[in-house]
Short mmCIF file of N, CA and C in Angstrom, two decimals:
data_model
loop_
_atom_site.label_atom_id
_atom_site.label_comp_id
_atom_site.label_asym_id
_atom_site.label_seq_id
_atom_site.Cartn_x
_atom_site.Cartn_y
_atom_site.Cartn_z
N TRP A 1 0.86 15.14 -25.29
CA TRP A 1 2.02 14.31 -25.03
C TRP A 1 1.57 13.05 -24.32
N THR A 2 2.23 11.96 -24.63
CA THR A 2 1.97 10.70 -23.95
C THR A 2 3.24 9.85 -23.98
N PHE A 3 3.28 8.85 -23.13
CA PHE A 3 4.42 7.94 -23.12
C PHE A 3 4.17 6.80 -24.08
N GLN A 4 5.20 6.38 -24.78
CA GLN A 4 5.12 5.27 -25.72
C GLN A 4 6.29 4.34 -25.45
N ARG A 5 6.06 3.05 -25.60
CA ARG A 5 7.15 2.08 -25.39
C ARG A 5 8.24 2.30 -26.43
N ALA A 6 9.48 2.26 -25.96
CA ALA A 6 10.62 2.48 -26.85
C ALA A 6 11.49 1.23 -26.94
N GLY A 7 11.05 0.15 -26.32
CA GLY A 7 11.83 -1.09 -26.33
C GLY A 7 12.56 -1.30 -25.02
N ARG A 8 12.78 -2.55 -24.68
CA ARG A 8 13.50 -2.94 -23.45
C ARG A 8 12.90 -2.30 -22.20
N GLY A 9 11.58 -2.13 -22.19
CA GLY A 9 10.92 -1.56 -21.03
C GLY A 9 11.04 -0.06 -20.90
N GLU A 10 11.72 0.57 -21.82
CA GLU A 10 11.88 2.02 -21.77
C GLU A 10 10.65 2.68 -22.39
N ARG A 11 10.43 3.91 -22.00
CA ARG A 11 9.33 4.69 -22.56
C ARG A 11 9.86 6.04 -23.00
N ARG A 12 9.24 6.59 -24.01
CA ARG A 12 9.62 7.92 -24.47
C ARG A 12 8.38 8.78 -24.58
N LEU A 13 8.55 10.07 -24.46
CA LEU A 13 7.47 11.03 -24.53
C LEU A 13 7.28 11.46 -25.97
N VAL A 14 6.06 11.33 -26.49
CA VAL A 14 5.78 11.73 -27.87
C VAL A 14 4.56 12.64 -27.91
N ARG A 15 4.52 13.48 -28.92
CA ARG A 15 3.41 14.42 -29.10
C ARG A 15 2.22 13.67 -29.69
N THR A 16 1.05 13.74 -29.02
CA THR A 16 -0.11 12.98 -29.46
C THR A 16 -0.67 13.51 -30.78
N SER A 17 -0.51 14.79 -31.08
CA SER A 17 -1.07 15.33 -32.32
C SER A 17 -0.40 14.74 -33.55
N ARG A 18 0.79 14.20 -33.41
CA ARG A 18 1.52 13.60 -34.52
C ARG A 18 1.32 12.10 -34.61
N MET A 19 0.52 11.54 -33.73
CA MET A 19 0.36 10.10 -33.67
C MET A 19 -0.77 9.64 -34.60
N THR A 20 -0.60 8.46 -35.16
CA THR A 20 -1.66 7.84 -35.96
C THR A 20 -2.67 7.23 -35.00
N SER A 21 -3.82 6.81 -35.53
CA SER A 21 -4.83 6.19 -34.67
C SER A 21 -4.30 4.91 -34.05
N GLN A 22 -3.48 4.18 -34.78
CA GLN A 22 -2.89 2.95 -34.23
C GLN A 22 -1.93 3.29 -33.08
N GLN A 23 -1.16 4.35 -33.23
CA GLN A 23 -0.26 4.77 -32.17
C GLN A 23 -1.04 5.26 -30.96
N LYS A 24 -2.16 5.97 -31.21
CA LYS A 24 -3.00 6.44 -30.09
C LYS A 24 -3.60 5.26 -29.34
N MET A 25 -4.02 4.23 -30.08
CA MET A 25 -4.57 3.03 -29.44
C MET A 25 -3.49 2.35 -28.61
N SER A 26 -2.29 2.28 -29.15
CA SER A 26 -1.18 1.67 -28.43
C SER A 26 -0.87 2.49 -27.17
N ALA A 27 -0.91 3.81 -27.28
CA ALA A 27 -0.66 4.67 -26.12
C ALA A 27 -1.73 4.46 -25.06
N ALA A 28 -2.99 4.32 -25.49
CA ALA A 28 -4.08 4.09 -24.53
C ALA A 28 -3.88 2.75 -23.82
N LYS A 29 -3.47 1.73 -24.57
CA LYS A 29 -3.20 0.43 -23.96
C LYS A 29 -2.05 0.53 -22.96
N ASN A 30 -1.02 1.31 -23.30
CA ASN A 30 0.11 1.49 -22.38
C ASN A 30 -0.33 2.19 -21.10
N GLU A 31 -1.22 3.17 -21.23
CA GLU A 31 -1.71 3.88 -20.05
C GLU A 31 -2.52 2.95 -19.16
N ILE A 32 -3.35 2.10 -19.78
CA ILE A 32 -4.13 1.13 -19.01
C ILE A 32 -3.19 0.15 -18.30
N ALA A 33 -2.18 -0.30 -19.02
CA ALA A 33 -1.21 -1.22 -18.41
C ALA A 33 -0.46 -0.55 -17.26
N ALA A 34 -0.10 0.73 -17.43
CA ALA A 34 0.60 1.45 -16.37
C ALA A 34 -0.29 1.61 -15.14
N PHE A 35 -1.58 1.93 -15.35
CA PHE A 35 -2.50 2.08 -14.23
C PHE A 35 -2.69 0.73 -13.53
N SER A 36 -2.85 -0.33 -14.31
CA SER A 36 -3.02 -1.66 -13.74
C SER A 36 -1.80 -2.05 -12.93
N ASP A 37 -0.62 -1.75 -13.45
CA ASP A 37 0.62 -2.05 -12.74
C ASP A 37 0.70 -1.28 -11.43
N MET A 38 0.35 0.00 -11.46
CA MET A 38 0.36 0.82 -10.26
C MET A 38 -0.62 0.26 -9.22
N TYR A 39 -1.81 -0.11 -9.66
CA TYR A 39 -2.82 -0.65 -8.77
C TYR A 39 -2.34 -1.96 -8.13
N ASN A 40 -1.78 -2.84 -8.95
CA ASN A 40 -1.29 -4.12 -8.43
C ASN A 40 -0.13 -3.95 -7.45
N ARG A 41 0.77 -2.99 -7.72
CA ARG A 41 1.87 -2.73 -6.79
C ARG A 41 1.34 -2.19 -5.47
N MET A 42 0.35 -1.29 -5.54
CA MET A 42 -0.26 -0.73 -4.33
C MET A 42 -0.93 -1.85 -3.53
N LEU A 43 -1.67 -2.68 -4.21
CA LEU A 43 -2.37 -3.78 -3.55
C LEU A 43 -1.38 -4.70 -2.84
N LYS A 44 -0.32 -5.07 -3.53
CA LYS A 44 0.68 -5.97 -2.97
C LYS A 44 1.38 -5.34 -1.76
N GLN A 45 1.83 -4.09 -1.91
CA GLN A 45 2.55 -3.44 -0.82
C GLN A 45 1.67 -3.25 0.41
N CYS A 46 0.44 -2.77 0.20
CA CYS A 46 -0.44 -2.54 1.35
C CYS A 46 -0.86 -3.84 2.01
N PHE A 47 -1.10 -4.88 1.22
CA PHE A 47 -1.47 -6.17 1.79
C PHE A 47 -0.32 -6.73 2.62
N GLU A 48 0.89 -6.70 2.06
CA GLU A 48 2.05 -7.25 2.79
C GLU A 48 2.33 -6.46 4.06
N LYS A 49 2.11 -5.17 4.01
CA LYS A 49 2.38 -4.33 5.17
C LYS A 49 1.31 -4.48 6.26
N CYS A 50 0.05 -4.64 5.85
CA CYS A 50 -1.04 -4.50 6.82
C CYS A 50 -1.71 -5.80 7.27
N VAL A 51 -1.75 -6.81 6.43
CA VAL A 51 -2.47 -8.03 6.80
C VAL A 51 -1.50 -9.00 7.46
N GLU A 52 -1.78 -9.30 8.73
CA GLU A 52 -0.87 -10.12 9.52
C GLU A 52 -1.35 -11.56 9.67
N HIS A 53 -2.64 -11.75 9.78
CA HIS A 53 -3.17 -13.08 10.09
C HIS A 53 -4.23 -13.47 9.05
N PHE A 54 -4.32 -14.78 8.84
CA PHE A 54 -5.32 -15.30 7.92
C PHE A 54 -6.34 -16.18 8.64
N HIS A 55 -6.51 -15.97 9.96
CA HIS A 55 -7.44 -16.81 10.73
C HIS A 55 -8.88 -16.47 10.41
N ASP A 56 -9.16 -15.19 10.24
CA ASP A 56 -10.55 -14.74 10.08
C ASP A 56 -10.85 -14.45 8.62
N SER A 57 -12.14 -14.49 8.31
CA SER A 57 -12.55 -14.18 6.94
C SER A 57 -12.59 -12.66 6.71
N ASP A 58 -12.64 -11.89 7.79
CA ASP A 58 -12.68 -10.43 7.70
C ASP A 58 -11.38 -9.84 8.23
N LEU A 59 -11.09 -8.63 7.79
CA LEU A 59 -9.93 -7.91 8.31
C LEU A 59 -10.22 -7.38 9.69
N SER A 60 -9.20 -7.29 10.52
CA SER A 60 -9.37 -6.69 11.84
C SER A 60 -9.47 -5.18 11.70
N LEU A 61 -9.87 -4.52 12.78
CA LEU A 61 -9.96 -3.07 12.76
C LEU A 61 -8.60 -2.45 12.46
N GLY A 62 -7.55 -2.97 13.06
CA GLY A 62 -6.20 -2.46 12.83
C GLY A 62 -5.76 -2.66 11.39
N GLU A 63 -6.07 -3.82 10.83
CA GLU A 63 -5.72 -4.09 9.43
C GLU A 63 -6.47 -3.15 8.49
N ASN A 64 -7.76 -2.96 8.75
CA ASN A 64 -8.56 -2.03 7.94
C ASN A 64 -8.00 -0.62 7.99
N THR A 65 -7.66 -0.17 9.19
CA THR A 65 -7.10 1.17 9.35
C THR A 65 -5.78 1.30 8.61
N CYS A 66 -4.93 0.30 8.75
CA CYS A 66 -3.63 0.30 8.08
C CYS A 66 -3.81 0.36 6.57
N ILE A 67 -4.72 -0.46 6.03
CA ILE A 67 -4.95 -0.48 4.58
C ILE A 67 -5.49 0.86 4.10
N ASP A 68 -6.44 1.44 4.85
CA ASP A 68 -6.97 2.75 4.47
C ASP A 68 -5.86 3.79 4.39
N ARG A 69 -5.00 3.81 5.39
CA ARG A 69 -3.89 4.78 5.40
C ARG A 69 -2.89 4.50 4.28
N CYS A 70 -2.57 3.24 4.09
CA CYS A 70 -1.60 2.85 3.07
C CYS A 70 -2.10 3.25 1.67
N VAL A 71 -3.34 2.91 1.37
CA VAL A 71 -3.91 3.24 0.06
C VAL A 71 -3.99 4.76 -0.10
N GLY A 72 -4.37 5.46 0.95
CA GLY A 72 -4.43 6.92 0.90
C GLY A 72 -3.08 7.55 0.60
N LYS A 73 -2.05 7.08 1.29
CA LYS A 73 -0.70 7.61 1.06
C LYS A 73 -0.21 7.27 -0.34
N TYR A 74 -0.48 6.06 -0.78
CA TYR A 74 -0.02 5.61 -2.09
C TYR A 74 -0.68 6.45 -3.19
N THR A 75 -2.00 6.63 -3.11
CA THR A 75 -2.70 7.39 -4.14
C THR A 75 -2.31 8.87 -4.09
N GLU A 76 -2.10 9.40 -2.90
CA GLU A 76 -1.66 10.79 -2.78
C GLU A 76 -0.29 10.98 -3.42
N THR A 77 0.59 10.03 -3.20
CA THR A 77 1.93 10.09 -3.80
C THR A 77 1.84 10.01 -5.31
N GLN A 78 1.01 9.09 -5.82
CA GLN A 78 0.85 8.96 -7.27
C GLN A 78 0.27 10.24 -7.88
N GLN A 79 -0.65 10.87 -7.16
CA GLN A 79 -1.22 12.13 -7.64
C GLN A 79 -0.16 13.22 -7.72
N LYS A 80 0.69 13.29 -6.70
CA LYS A 80 1.77 14.29 -6.71
C LYS A 80 2.75 14.03 -7.84
N VAL A 81 3.08 12.78 -8.08
CA VAL A 81 3.97 12.43 -9.19
C VAL A 81 3.32 12.83 -10.51
N GLY A 82 2.02 12.56 -10.65
CA GLY A 82 1.29 12.94 -11.86
C GLY A 82 1.30 14.44 -12.09
N GLU A 83 1.16 15.22 -11.02
CA GLU A 83 1.18 16.68 -11.14
C GLU A 83 2.55 17.16 -11.61
N VAL A 84 3.61 16.58 -11.06
CA VAL A 84 4.96 16.94 -11.48
C VAL A 84 5.18 16.58 -12.94
N MET A 85 4.72 15.39 -13.33
CA MET A 85 4.87 14.97 -14.73
C MET A 85 4.09 15.90 -15.66
N SER A 86 2.91 16.35 -15.24
CA SER A 86 2.13 17.29 -16.06
C SER A 86 2.88 18.60 -16.24
N LYS A 87 3.51 19.07 -15.18
CA LYS A 87 4.28 20.31 -15.27
C LYS A 87 5.48 20.14 -16.20
N VAL A 88 6.14 19.01 -16.10
CA VAL A 88 7.29 18.73 -16.97
C VAL A 88 6.82 18.68 -18.42
N THR A 89 5.70 18.00 -18.66
CA THR A 89 5.16 17.89 -20.02
C THR A 89 4.78 19.27 -20.57
N ALA A 90 4.13 20.09 -19.74
CA ALA A 90 3.75 21.44 -20.18
C ALA A 90 5.00 22.26 -20.49
N SER A 91 6.02 22.12 -19.68
CA SER A 91 7.27 22.84 -19.90
C SER A 91 7.91 22.39 -21.21
N MET A 92 7.88 21.09 -21.48
CA MET A 92 8.45 20.57 -22.72
C MET A 92 7.68 21.08 -23.93
N GLN A 93 6.37 21.19 -23.80
CA GLN A 93 5.55 21.68 -24.91
C GLN A 93 5.88 23.14 -25.21
N GLN A 94 6.14 23.93 -24.19
CA GLN A 94 6.45 25.34 -24.38
C GLN A 94 7.81 25.54 -25.02
N THR A 95 8.75 24.66 -24.73
CA THR A 95 10.10 24.82 -25.27
C THR A 95 10.28 24.11 -26.60
N GLN A 96 9.29 23.30 -26.99
CA GLN A 96 9.36 22.55 -28.26
C GLN A 96 9.03 23.49 -29.43
N PRO A 97 9.83 23.49 -30.50
CA PRO A 97 9.50 24.33 -31.65
C PRO A 97 8.23 23.81 -32.33
N PRO A 98 7.45 24.70 -32.97
CA PRO A 98 6.23 24.28 -33.62
C PRO A 98 6.53 23.31 -34.77
N PRO A 99 5.57 22.39 -35.05
CA PRO A 99 5.79 21.43 -36.14
C PRO A 99 5.82 22.13 -37.50
N ARG A 100 6.60 21.56 -38.40
CA ARG A 100 6.73 22.17 -39.74
C ARG A 100 5.76 21.59 -40.70
#
């Protein structure tokens, strides 16, 4: 199973075994775009939260600590969301009738 764009920013879950190579390539591009989007949102949020001054070329100890914690919490949250999504996907696969 993978997510595929359904139009207007929506995504739908589709079975990868039924996908053509072009659809698989499109799904891979969507996954890369989703990861890039997640990374950029994390970067923006942690930077805005933690970096206070632009006087120095290096981050202060407090800024470094804040960024480490922020990135850790963000990635931990994303991992938990991914685990839940995997469980949902596995559940959907079990309840889905076999292909004809």
